[in-house]
mmCIF file of C-alpha atoms in Angstrom:
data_model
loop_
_atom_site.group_PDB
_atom_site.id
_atom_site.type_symbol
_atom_site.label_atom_id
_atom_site.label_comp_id
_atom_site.label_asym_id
_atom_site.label_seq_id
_atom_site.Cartn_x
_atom_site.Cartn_y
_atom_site.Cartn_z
ATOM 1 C CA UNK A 1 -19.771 1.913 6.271
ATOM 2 C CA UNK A 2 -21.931 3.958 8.439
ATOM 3 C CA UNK A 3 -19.852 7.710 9.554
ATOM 4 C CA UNK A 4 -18.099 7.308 12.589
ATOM 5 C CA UNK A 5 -18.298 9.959 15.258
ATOM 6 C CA UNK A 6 -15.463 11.674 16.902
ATOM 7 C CA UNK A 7 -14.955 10.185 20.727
ATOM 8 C CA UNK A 8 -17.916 7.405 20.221
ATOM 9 C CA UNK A 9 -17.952 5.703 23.918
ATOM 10 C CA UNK A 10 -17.767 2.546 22.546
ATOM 11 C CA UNK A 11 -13.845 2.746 22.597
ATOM 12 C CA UNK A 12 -11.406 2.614 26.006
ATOM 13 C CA UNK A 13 -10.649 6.019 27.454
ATOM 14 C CA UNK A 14 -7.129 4.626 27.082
ATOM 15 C CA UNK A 15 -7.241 4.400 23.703
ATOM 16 C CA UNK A 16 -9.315 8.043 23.504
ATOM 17 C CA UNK A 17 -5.997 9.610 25.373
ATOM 18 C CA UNK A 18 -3.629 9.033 22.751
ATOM 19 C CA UNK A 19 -6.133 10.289 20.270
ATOM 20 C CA UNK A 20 -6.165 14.159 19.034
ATOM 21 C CA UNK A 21 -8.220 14.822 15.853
ATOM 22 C CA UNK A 22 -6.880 17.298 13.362
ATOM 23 C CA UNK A 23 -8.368 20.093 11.151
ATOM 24 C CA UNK A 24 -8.863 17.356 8.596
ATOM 25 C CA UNK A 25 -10.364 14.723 10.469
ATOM 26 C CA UNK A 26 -7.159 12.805 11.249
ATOM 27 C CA UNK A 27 -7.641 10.266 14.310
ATOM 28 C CA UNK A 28 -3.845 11.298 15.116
ATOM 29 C CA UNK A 29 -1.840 8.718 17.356
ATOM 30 C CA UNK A 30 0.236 10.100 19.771
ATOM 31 C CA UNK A 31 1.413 7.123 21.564
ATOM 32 C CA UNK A 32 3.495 4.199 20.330
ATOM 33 C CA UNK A 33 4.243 3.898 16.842
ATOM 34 C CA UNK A 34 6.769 1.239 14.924
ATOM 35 C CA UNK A 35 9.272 1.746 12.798
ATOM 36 C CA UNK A 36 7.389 2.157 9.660
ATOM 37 C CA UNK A 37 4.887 4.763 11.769
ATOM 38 C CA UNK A 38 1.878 2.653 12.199
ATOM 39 C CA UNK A 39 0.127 3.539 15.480
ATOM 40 C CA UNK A 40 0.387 0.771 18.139
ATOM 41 C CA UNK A 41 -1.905 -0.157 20.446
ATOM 42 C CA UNK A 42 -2.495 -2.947 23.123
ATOM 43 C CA UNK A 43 -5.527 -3.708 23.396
ATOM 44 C CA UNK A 44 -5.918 -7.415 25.170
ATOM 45 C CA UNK A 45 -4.628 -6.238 28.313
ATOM 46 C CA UNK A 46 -1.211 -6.912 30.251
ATOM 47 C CA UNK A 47 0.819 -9.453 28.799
ATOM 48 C CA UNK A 48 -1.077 -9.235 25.130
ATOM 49 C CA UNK A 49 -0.080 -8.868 21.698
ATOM 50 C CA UNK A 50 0.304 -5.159 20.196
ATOM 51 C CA UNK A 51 -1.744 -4.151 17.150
ATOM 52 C CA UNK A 52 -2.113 -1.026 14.993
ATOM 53 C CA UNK A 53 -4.413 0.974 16.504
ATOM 54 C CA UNK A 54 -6.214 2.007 12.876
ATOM 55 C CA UNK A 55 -7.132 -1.858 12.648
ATOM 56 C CA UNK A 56 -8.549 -1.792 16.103
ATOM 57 C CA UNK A 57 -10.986 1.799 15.844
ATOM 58 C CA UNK A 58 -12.006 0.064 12.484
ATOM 59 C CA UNK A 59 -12.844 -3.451 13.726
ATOM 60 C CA UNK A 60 -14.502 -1.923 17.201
ATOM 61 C CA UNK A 61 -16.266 0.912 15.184
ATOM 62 C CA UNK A 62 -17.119 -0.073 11.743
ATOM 63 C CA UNK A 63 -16.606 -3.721 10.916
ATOM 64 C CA UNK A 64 -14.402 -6.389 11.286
ATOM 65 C CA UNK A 65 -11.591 -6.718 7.952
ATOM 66 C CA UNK A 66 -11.850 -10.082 6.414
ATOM 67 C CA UNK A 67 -9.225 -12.501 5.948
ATOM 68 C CA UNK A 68 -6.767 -11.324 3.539
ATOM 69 C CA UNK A 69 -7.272 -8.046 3.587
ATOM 70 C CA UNK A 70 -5.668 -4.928 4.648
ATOM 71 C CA UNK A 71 -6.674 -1.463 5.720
ATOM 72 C CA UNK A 72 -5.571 1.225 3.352
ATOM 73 C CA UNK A 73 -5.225 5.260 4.999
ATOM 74 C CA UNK A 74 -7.269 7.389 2.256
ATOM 75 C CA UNK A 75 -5.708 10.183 4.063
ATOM 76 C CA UNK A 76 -1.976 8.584 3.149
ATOM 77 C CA UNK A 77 -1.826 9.324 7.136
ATOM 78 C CA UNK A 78 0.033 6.478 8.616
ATOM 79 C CA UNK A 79 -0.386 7.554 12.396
ATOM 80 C CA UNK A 80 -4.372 8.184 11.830
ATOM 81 C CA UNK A 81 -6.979 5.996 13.218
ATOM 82 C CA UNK A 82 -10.375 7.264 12.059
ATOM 83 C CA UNK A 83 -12.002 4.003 10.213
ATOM 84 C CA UNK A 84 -13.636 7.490 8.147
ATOM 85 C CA UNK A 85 -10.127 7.400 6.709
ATOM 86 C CA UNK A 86 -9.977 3.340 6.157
ATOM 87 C CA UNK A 87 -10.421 1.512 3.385
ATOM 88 C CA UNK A 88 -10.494 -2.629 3.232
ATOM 89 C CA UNK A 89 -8.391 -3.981 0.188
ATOM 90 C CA UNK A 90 -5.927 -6.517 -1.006
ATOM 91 C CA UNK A 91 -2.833 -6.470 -0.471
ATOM 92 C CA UNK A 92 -2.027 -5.683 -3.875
ATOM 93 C CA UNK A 93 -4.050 -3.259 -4.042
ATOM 94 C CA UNK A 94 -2.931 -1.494 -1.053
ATOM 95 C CA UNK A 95 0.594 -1.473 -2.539
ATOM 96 C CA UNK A 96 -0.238 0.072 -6.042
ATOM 97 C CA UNK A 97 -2.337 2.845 -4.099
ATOM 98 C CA UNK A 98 0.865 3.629 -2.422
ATOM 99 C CA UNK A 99 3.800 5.732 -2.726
ATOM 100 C CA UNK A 100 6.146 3.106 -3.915
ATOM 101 C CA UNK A 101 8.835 1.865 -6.461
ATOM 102 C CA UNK A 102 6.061 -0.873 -7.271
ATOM 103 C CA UNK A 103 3.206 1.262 -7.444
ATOM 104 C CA UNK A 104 5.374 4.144 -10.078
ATOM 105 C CA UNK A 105 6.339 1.386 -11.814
ATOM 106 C CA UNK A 106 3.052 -0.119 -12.045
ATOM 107 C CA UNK A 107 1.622 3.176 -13.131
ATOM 108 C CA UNK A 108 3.916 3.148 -16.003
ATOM 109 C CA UNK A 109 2.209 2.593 -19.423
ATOM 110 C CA UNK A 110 5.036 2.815 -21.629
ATOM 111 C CA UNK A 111 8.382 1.825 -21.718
ATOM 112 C CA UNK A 112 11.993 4.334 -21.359
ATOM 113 C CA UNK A 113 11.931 4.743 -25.414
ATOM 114 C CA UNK A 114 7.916 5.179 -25.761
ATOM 115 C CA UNK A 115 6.974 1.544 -26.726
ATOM 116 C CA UNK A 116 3.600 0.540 -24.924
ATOM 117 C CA UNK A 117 3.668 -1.819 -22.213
ATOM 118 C CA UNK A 118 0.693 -4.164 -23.525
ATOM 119 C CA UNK A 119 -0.046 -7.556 -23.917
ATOM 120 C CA UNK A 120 1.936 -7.721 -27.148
ATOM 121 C CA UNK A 121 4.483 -5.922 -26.342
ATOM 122 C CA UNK A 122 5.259 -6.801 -23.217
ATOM 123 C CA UNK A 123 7.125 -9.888 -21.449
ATOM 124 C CA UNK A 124 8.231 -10.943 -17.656
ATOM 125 C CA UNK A 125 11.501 -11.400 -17.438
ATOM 126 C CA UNK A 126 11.939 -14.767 -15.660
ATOM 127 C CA UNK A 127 15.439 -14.442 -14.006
ATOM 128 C CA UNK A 128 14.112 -10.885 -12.514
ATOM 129 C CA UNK A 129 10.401 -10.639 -12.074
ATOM 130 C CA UNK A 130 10.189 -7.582 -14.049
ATOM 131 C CA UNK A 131 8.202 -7.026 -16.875
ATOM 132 C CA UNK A 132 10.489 -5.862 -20.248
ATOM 133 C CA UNK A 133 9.428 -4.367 -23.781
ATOM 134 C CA UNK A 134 9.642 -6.693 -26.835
ATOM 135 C CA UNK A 135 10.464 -3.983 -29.389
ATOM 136 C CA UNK A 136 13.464 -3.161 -26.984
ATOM 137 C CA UNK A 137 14.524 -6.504 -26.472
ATOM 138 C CA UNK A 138 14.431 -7.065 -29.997
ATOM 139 C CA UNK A 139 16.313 -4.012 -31.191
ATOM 140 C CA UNK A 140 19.003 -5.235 -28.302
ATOM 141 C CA UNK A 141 19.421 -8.108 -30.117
ATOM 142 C CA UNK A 142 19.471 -7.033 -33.394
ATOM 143 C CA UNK A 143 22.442 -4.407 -32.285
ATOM 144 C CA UNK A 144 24.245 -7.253 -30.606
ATOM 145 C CA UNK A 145 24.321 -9.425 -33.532
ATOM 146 C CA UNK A 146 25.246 -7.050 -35.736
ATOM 147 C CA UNK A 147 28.346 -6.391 -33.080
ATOM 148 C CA UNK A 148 29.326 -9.780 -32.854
ATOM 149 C CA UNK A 149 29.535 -9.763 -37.046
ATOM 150 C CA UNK A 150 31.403 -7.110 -37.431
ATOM 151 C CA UNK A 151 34.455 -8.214 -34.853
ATOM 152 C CA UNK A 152 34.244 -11.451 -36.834
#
């Protein structure tokens, strides 16, 4: 992706007026944002749909984001809408980059009591959709049984 400049003409003066860039190159949005602080923008005119203004700057400036994809913030800025600071990637992708539950627990290569979590030691657990330790599950077992002989 070619570098974009700071107020390039080719976007509204409405959208340029919410705009203030910051020491670090942040596009910051100062007008409408949702609930999980994306920057909103309407862009079609009265009566059209609202979209995040990062998606727009990127799609007008750089290129448009193919089907499937998302736009991830480098800058972990969600109110920033320099397509500098805009990356196209999966969904997935997106997710693990993020500061998440999924992504920590993505990140994780072994498991609470040190085991690895590799493709021999490591299971999905159907019922859940989490993946689990063999070792553990077998030492779990193991205990148990031994629990259930000695009430006997």
């Amino acid at each position: 992706m070619k570098p974009v400049l700071p107020f390039d003409g080719k976007l509204p003066d409405r959208f340029w007026s919410k705009v203030s860039i910051s020491e670090d190159g942040c596009w910051l949005w100062s007008g409408a944002t949702g609930q999980d602080g994306y920057a909103r923008f309407r862009f079609g005119g009265r009566g059209s749909k609202t979209g995040v203004a990062h998606r727009f700057a990127y799609e007008f400036l750089a290129e448009e984001v193919s089907d499937g994809l998302q736009l991830d913030h480098l800058c972990r800025v969600r109110n920033c809408a320099n397509p500098n600071h805009l990356e196209p990637v999966t969904p997935r992708e997106n997710t693990l980059r993020g500061n998440t539950l999924a992504a920590a627990n993505a990140a994780k290569t072994h498991c609470p009591a040190g085991h690895p979590y590799d493709f021999k030691n490591t299971y999905v657990d159907a019922t859940r959709g989490i993946r689990m330790c063999r070792a553990c599950a077998a030492e779990r077992t193991r205990n148990r049984r031994k629990n259930e002989r000695e009430v006997s």
